[in-house]
XYZ file of C-alpha atoms in Angstrom:
520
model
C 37.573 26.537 21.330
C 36.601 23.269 23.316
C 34.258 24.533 25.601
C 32.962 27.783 26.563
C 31.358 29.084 29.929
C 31.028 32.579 31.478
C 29.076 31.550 34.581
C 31.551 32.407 37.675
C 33.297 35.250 38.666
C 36.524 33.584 38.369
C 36.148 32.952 34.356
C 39.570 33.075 32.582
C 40.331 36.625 31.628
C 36.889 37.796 32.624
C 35.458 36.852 29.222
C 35.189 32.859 29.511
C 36.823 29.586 30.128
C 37.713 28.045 26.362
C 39.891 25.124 27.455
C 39.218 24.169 30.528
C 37.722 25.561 33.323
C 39.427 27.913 36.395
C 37.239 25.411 38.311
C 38.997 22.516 37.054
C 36.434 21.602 34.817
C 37.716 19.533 31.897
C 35.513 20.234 28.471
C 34.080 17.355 28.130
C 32.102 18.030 31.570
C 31.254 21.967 30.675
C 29.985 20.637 27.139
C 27.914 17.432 28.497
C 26.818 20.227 31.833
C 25.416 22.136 27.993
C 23.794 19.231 26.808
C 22.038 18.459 29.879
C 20.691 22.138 29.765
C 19.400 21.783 26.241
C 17.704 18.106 27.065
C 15.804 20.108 30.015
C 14.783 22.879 27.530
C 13.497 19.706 25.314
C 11.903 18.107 28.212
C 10.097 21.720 29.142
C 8.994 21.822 25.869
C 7.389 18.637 25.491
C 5.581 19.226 28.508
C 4.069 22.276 27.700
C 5.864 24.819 29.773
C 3.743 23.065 32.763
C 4.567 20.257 35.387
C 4.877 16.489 33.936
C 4.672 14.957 37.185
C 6.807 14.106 40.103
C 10.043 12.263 38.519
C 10.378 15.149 36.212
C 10.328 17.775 38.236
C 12.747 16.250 40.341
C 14.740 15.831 37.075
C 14.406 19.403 36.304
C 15.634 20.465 39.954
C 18.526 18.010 39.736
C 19.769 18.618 36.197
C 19.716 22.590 36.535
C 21.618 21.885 40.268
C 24.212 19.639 38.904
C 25.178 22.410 35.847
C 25.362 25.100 38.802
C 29.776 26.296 39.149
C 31.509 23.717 41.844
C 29.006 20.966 41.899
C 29.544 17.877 39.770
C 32.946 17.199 37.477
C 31.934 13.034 36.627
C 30.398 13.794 32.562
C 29.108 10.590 33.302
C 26.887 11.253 36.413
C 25.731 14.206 33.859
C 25.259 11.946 31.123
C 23.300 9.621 33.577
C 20.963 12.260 34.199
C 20.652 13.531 30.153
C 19.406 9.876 29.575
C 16.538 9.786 32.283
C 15.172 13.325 30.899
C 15.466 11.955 27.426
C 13.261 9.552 28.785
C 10.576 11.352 30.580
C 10.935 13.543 27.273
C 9.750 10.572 25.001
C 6.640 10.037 27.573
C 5.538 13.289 26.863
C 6.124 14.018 23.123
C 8.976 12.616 21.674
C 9.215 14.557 18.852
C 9.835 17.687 21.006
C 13.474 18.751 20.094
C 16.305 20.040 22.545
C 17.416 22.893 22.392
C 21.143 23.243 20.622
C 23.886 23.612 22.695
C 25.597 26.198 20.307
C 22.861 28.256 20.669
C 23.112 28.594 24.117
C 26.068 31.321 24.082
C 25.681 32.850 20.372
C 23.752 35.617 18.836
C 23.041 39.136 19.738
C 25.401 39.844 23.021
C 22.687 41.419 24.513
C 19.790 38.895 24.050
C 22.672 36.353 25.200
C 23.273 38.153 28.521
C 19.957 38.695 29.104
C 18.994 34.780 28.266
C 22.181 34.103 30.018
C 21.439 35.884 33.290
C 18.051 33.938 33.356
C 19.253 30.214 32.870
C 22.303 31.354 35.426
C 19.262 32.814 38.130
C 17.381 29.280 37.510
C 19.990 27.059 38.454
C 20.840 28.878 41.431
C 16.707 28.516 42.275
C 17.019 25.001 41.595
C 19.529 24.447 44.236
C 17.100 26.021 46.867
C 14.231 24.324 45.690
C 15.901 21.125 45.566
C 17.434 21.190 49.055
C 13.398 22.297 49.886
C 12.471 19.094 48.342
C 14.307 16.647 50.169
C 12.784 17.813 53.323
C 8.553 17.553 52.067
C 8.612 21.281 50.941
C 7.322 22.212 47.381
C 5.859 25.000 45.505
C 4.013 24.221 42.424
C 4.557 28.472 41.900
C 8.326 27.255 41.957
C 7.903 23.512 40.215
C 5.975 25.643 37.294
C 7.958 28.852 36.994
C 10.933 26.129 36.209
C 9.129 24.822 33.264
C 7.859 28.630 32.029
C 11.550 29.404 32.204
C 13.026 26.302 30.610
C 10.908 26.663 27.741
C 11.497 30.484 27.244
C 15.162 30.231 26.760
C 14.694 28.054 23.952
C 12.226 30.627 22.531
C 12.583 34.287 20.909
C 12.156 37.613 23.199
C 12.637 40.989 22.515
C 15.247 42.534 25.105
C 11.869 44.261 26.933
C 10.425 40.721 27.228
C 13.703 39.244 28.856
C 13.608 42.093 31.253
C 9.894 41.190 32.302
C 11.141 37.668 32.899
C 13.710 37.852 34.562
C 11.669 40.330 37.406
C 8.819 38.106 37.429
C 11.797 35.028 37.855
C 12.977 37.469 41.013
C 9.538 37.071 42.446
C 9.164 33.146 42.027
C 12.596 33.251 43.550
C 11.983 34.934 47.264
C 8.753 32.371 46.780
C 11.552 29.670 46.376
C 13.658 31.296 49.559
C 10.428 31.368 51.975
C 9.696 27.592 51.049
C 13.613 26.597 51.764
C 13.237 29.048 54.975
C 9.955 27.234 56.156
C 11.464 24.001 55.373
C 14.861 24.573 57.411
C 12.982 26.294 60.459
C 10.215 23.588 60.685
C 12.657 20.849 60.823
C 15.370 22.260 62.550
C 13.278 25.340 64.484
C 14.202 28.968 64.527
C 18.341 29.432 64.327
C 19.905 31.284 67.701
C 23.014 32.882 68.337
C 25.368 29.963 68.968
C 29.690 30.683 69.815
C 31.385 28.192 67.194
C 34.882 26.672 68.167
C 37.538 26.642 65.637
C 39.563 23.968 67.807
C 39.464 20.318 66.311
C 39.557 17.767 69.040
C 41.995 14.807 69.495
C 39.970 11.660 67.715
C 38.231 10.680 64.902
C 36.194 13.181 63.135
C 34.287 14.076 59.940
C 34.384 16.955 58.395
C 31.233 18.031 56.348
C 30.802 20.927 53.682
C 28.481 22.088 50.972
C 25.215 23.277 52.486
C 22.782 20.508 52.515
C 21.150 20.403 56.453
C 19.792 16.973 56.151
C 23.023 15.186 55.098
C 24.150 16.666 58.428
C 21.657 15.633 60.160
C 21.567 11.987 58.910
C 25.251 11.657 59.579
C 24.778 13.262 63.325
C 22.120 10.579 64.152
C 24.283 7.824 62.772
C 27.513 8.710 64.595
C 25.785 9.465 67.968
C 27.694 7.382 70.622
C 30.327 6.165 68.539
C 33.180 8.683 69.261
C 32.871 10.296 66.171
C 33.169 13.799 66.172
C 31.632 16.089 63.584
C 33.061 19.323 62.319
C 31.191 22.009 59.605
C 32.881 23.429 57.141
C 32.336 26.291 54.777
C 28.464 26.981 54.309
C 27.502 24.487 56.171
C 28.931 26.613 59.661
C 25.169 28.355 60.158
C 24.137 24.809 61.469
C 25.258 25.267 64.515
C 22.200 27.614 65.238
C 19.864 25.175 64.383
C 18.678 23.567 67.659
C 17.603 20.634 66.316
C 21.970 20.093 65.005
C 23.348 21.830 67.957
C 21.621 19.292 70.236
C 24.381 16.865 69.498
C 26.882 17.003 71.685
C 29.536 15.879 69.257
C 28.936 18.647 66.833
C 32.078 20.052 67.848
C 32.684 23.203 65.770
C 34.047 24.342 62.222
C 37.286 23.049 60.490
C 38.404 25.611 58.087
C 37.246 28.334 56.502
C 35.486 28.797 53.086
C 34.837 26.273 50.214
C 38.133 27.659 47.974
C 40.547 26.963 51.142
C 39.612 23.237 50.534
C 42.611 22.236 48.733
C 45.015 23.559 51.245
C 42.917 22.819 54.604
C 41.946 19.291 53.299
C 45.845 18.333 52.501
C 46.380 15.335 53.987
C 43.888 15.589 56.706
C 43.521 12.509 58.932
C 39.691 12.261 58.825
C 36.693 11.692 55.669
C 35.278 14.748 54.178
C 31.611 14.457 53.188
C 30.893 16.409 50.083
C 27.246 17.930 49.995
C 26.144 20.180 47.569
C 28.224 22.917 45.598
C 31.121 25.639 46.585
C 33.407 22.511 46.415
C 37.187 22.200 45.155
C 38.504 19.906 42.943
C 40.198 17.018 45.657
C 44.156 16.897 45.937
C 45.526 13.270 45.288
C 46.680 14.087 49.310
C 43.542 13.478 50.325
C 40.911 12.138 47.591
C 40.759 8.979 48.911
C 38.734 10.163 51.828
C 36.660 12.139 50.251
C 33.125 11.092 49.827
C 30.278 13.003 47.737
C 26.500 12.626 47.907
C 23.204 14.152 46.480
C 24.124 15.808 42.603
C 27.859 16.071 43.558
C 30.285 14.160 41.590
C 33.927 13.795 41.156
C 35.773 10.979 38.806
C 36.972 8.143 41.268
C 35.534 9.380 44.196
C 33.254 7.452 46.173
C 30.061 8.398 46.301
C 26.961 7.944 49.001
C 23.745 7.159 46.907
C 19.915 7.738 48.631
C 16.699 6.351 48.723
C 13.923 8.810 49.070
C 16.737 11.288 50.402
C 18.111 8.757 53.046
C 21.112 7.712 53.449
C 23.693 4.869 54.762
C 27.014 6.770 55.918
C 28.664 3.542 57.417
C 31.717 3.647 54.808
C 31.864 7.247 56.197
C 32.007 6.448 60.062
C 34.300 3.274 59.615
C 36.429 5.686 57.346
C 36.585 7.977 60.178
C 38.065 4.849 63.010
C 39.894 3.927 60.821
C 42.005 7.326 60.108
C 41.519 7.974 63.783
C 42.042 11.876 63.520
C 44.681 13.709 65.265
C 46.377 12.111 68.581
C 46.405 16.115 69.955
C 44.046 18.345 70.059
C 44.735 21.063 67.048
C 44.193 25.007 67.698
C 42.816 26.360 64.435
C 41.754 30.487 63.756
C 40.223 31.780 61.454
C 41.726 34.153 58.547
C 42.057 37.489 60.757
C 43.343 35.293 63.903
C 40.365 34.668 65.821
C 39.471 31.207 67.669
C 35.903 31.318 67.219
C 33.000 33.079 65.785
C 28.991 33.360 66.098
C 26.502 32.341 63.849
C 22.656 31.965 64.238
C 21.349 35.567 63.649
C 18.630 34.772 62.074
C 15.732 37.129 61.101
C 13.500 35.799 64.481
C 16.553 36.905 66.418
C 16.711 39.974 65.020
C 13.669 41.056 65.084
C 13.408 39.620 68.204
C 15.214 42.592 69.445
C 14.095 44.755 67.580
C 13.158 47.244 69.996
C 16.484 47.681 71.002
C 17.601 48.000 67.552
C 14.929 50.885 66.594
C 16.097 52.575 69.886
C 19.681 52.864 69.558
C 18.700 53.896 65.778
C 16.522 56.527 66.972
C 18.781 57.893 69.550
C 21.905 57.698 66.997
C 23.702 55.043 68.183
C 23.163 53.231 65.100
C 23.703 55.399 62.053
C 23.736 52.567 59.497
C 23.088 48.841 58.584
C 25.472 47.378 56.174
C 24.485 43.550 54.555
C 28.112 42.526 53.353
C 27.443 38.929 52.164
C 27.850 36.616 49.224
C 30.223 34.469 47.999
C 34.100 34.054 48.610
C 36.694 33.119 46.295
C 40.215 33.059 45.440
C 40.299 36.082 43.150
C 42.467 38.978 44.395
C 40.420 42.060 44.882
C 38.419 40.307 47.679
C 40.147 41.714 50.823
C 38.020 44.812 50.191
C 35.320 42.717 52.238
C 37.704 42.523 55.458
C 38.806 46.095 54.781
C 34.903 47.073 54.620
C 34.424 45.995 57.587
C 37.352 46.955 59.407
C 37.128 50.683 58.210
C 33.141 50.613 58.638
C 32.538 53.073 61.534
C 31.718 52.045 65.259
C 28.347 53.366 65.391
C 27.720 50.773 62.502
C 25.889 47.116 62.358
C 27.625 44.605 60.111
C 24.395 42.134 58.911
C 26.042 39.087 57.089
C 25.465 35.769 55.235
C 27.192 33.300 53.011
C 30.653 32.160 52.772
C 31.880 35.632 52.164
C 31.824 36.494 55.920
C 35.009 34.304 56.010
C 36.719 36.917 55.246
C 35.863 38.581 58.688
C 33.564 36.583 61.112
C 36.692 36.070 63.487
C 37.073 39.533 63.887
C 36.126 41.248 67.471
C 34.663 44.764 66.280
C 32.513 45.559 69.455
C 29.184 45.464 70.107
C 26.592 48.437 70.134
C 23.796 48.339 72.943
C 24.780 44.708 74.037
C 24.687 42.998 70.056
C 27.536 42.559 68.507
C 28.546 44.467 65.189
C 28.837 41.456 63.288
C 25.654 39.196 62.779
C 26.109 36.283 60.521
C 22.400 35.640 59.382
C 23.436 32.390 57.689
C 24.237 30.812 54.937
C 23.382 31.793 50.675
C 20.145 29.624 51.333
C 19.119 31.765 54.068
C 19.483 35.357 51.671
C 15.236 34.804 52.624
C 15.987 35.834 56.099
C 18.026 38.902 55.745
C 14.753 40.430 53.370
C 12.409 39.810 55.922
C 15.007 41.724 58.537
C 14.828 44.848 56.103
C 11.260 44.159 55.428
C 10.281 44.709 58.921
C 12.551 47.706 60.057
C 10.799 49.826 57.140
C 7.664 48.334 59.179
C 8.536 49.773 62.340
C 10.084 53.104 60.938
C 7.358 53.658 58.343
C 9.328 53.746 55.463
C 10.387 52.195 52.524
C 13.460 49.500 52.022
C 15.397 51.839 50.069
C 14.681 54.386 52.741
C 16.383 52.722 55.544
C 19.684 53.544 56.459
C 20.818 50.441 55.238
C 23.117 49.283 52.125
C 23.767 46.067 50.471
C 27.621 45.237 49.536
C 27.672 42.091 47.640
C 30.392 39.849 46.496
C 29.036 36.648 43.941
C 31.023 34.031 42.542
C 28.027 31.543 41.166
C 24.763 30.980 40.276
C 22.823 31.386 44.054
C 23.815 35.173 43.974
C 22.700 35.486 40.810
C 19.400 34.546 41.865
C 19.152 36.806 45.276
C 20.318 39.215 42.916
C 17.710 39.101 40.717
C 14.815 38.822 43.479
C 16.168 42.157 45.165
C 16.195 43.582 42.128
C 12.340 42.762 41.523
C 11.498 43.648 45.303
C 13.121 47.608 44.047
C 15.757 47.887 46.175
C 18.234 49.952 44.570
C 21.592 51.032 45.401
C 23.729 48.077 45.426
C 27.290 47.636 45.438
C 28.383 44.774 43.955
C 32.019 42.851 43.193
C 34.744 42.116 43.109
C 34.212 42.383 39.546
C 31.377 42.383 37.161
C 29.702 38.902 35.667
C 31.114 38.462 32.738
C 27.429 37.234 31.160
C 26.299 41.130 31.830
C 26.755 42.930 28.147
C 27.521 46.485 28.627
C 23.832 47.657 27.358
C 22.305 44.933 29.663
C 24.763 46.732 32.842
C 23.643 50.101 31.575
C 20.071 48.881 32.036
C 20.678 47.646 35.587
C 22.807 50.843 36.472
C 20.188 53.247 35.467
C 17.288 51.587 36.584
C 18.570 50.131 40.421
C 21.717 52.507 40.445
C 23.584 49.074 40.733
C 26.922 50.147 41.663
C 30.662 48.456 41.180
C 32.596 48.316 44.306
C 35.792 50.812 43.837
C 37.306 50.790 47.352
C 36.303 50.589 50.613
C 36.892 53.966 51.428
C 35.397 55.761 48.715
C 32.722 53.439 49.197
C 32.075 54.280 52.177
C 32.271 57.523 51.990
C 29.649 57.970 49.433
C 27.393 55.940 51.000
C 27.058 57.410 54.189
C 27.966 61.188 53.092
């Protein structure tokens, strides 16, 4: 065995990649992404389980990012960042010691999933907090919880104790999600229901994916005027219902469809690709030499965009963009079921800011259930039971949605019920806040609890975000989950049996017998 991770739903065999990652990962990235965890556990532990000040947290938030599936494949960008904790380590208390990588995945399956399923539900928190960060927003709750959690795997728990922290991690989390909400909202203001074309324009373009807002925004202002034109892709399509991003007239639309398309829908492309954040591919020789990554991403020979105090010089992106020039035609894309566009921007203030007419067409039947089908896409057959969901889900039926796994539906035209359409996409993974405060405030207005609502959450997960919104609905109590395509591979069957009995977590079977149990 070279290497071993478990963390994404794709692992080899559904046990664990041994010699080289589904991903692409080579081993000697998945063992340094190891080493970097245990140097964090080393730094947590020479600082007490508490804060060490503002480099190190940053450090913290960075390293447990860069480990999360999809993000960085450079082992030295990861060693890099093993050397500056080292450092802030030695500041502290040198003789602190990191935890051992071995240790990471060995010992009793069952303390290992549950120790698992917490450093998994931290890295995914990381990536909120950290795209939180770069625009002012921080939560010492969140900065410390980090540090309480870092140092705990490296410690001893009975399986009770595990349990307790990975609940009271659930908590911090939606904490984490509010902040990244509040940071998004205050610099962007309140998402609205915006038509996105799938049509790519004649001229020079960029094409921008991952999920980090202010990348977009910083290339937006520096292309303004120049005949750029900028196109989303993946997660980063809920941008368009930001005001403060749709303002610019050459935001065109979205190129593509989600983050595991890449390889195919980047081939040979005549314009840069800017590559924020995670759900990214591996690029084709076709087209990695226009391919340019930022922030924690990194990829061997690609170029990449540094900052200063999160800002950022795309020039070598623009002039890449001239000089490529784009396509001489306009080019009609759809999306996977056909369609030519879709909507995005249903946020919870637009929800709710109809809410009236929501609770009335509930109340006189029109609406006989809410279905949140959401999460992550992926390659993985077994995954078309989200379009077939959907599809078969009945007319008088509201489909809430978020993440990249609506691309496996959000062109379809399913009707509308009282004027709103069927199909709301509420975002992307970073906005999983926003969908909670929806259900939060329809057990408001129909004085009941979540789990009381008519209203069922199908999930699909591939990484470590989901992991986390996972574990924060699980600590809000809301119970009857279905959840797939298949199961995480981290989850020992005593550890499911635990989340089975207790939330009546449910695997997805099929669509049909799905949905007839759930609204029988």
């Amino acid at each position: 065995m070279s290497m071993f991770c478990f963390q994404c739903e794709q692992t080899a065999g559904g046990k664990g990649c041994t010699k080289v990652g589904v991903c692409g990962k080579q081993p000697e990235v998945a063992n340094s992404q190891d080493a970097l965890t245990c140097a964090l556990i080393g730094l947590a532990r020479a600082a007490q389980g508490k804060s060490a000040g503002k480099k190190a947290d940053e450090l913290v938030r960075q390293g447990l990012f860069t480990t999360v599936t999809n993000v960085c494949f450079d082992s030295e960008r990861v060693q890099a960042l093993i050397d500056q904790i080292h450092a802030e380590k030695n500041k502290l208390n040198a003789a602190a010691a990191d935890f051992v990588p071995g240790e990471l995945w060995t010992g009793d399956i069952d303390i290992v999933s549950l120790r698992t399923t917490l450093l998994l539900g931290m890295r995914g928190m990381a990536a909120y907090a950290e795209h939180a960060a770069v625009l002012g927003k921080e939560n010492p709750e969140v900065t410390a919880w980090f540090y309480k959690g870092l140092q705990a795997l490296g410690e001893e728990h009975t399986a009770d104790e595990w349990l307790g922290l990975l609940i009271e991690f659930g908590k911090t989390n939606l904490a984490c999600m509010a902040l990244l909400d509040e940071a998004n909202t205050s610099a962007y203001d309140q998402p609205k229901p915006t038509k996105v074309s799938l049509k790519v324009e004649k001229g020079p373009f960029i094409v921008v994916t991952g999920h980090d807002l202010l990348d977009l925004k910083q290339l937006l202002e520096q292309t303004e005027g120049k005949g750029v034109n900028i196109y989303t892709h993946g997660e980063m399509l809920p941008a368009h219902g930001y005001p403060e991003l749709n303002k610019y007239p050459h935001l065109k639309g979205n190129f593509g469809t989600a983050w595991q398309n890449q390889q195919k829908e980047f081939d040979n492309i005549p314009a840069p690709v800017l590559f924020t954040t995670n759900c990214l591919m591996v690029p084709k020789s076709s087209y990695s030499d226009r391919v340019f990554t930022t922030s924690v991403v990194g990829f061997p020979g690609v170029q990449h965009i540094p900052g200063s105090n999160h800002i950022k010089d795309f020039s070598i992106l623009i002039n890449k963009a001239v000089e490529l020039g784009g396509w001489q035609e306009d080019k009609e894309f759809t999306g996977i079921n056909g369609g030519k566009e879709v909507m995005t921007g249903f946020a919870c203030g637009t929800v709710m800011s109809v809410a009236g007419t929501v609770i009335d067409a509930v109340k006189a039947g029109a609406i006989k259930h809410f279905f949140l089908v959401g999460g992550c896409d992926g390659a993985k057959p077994g995954r078309n039971y989200y379009t077939d969901f959907v599809r078969k889900a009945p007319q008088d039926t509201v489909i809430l949605t978020l993440a990249c796994g609506k691309y496996r539906f959000n062109d379809l035209n399913i009707g509308e019920i009282g004027g709103l359409p069927r199909i709301m996409d509420m975002g992307q993974c970073n906005d999983a806040y926003s969908a909670i405060q929806v259900a939060v405030a329809l057990a408001e207005a129909f004085k009941c609890e979540v789990n009381e609502l008519p209203l069922t959450l199908v999930l699909s997960w591939y990484e470590q975000k989901a992991v986390c919104i996972l574990l924060t609905l699980l600590a809000l109590g809301i119970k009857n989950i279905y959840i797939g395509p298949s199961l995480p591979a981290f989850l020992s069957p005593n550890v499911l049996n635990i989340l089975v009995e207790k939330f009546n977590l449910h695997p997805i079977s099929t669509p049909e017998n799905d949905l007839q149990t759930i609204l029988q």
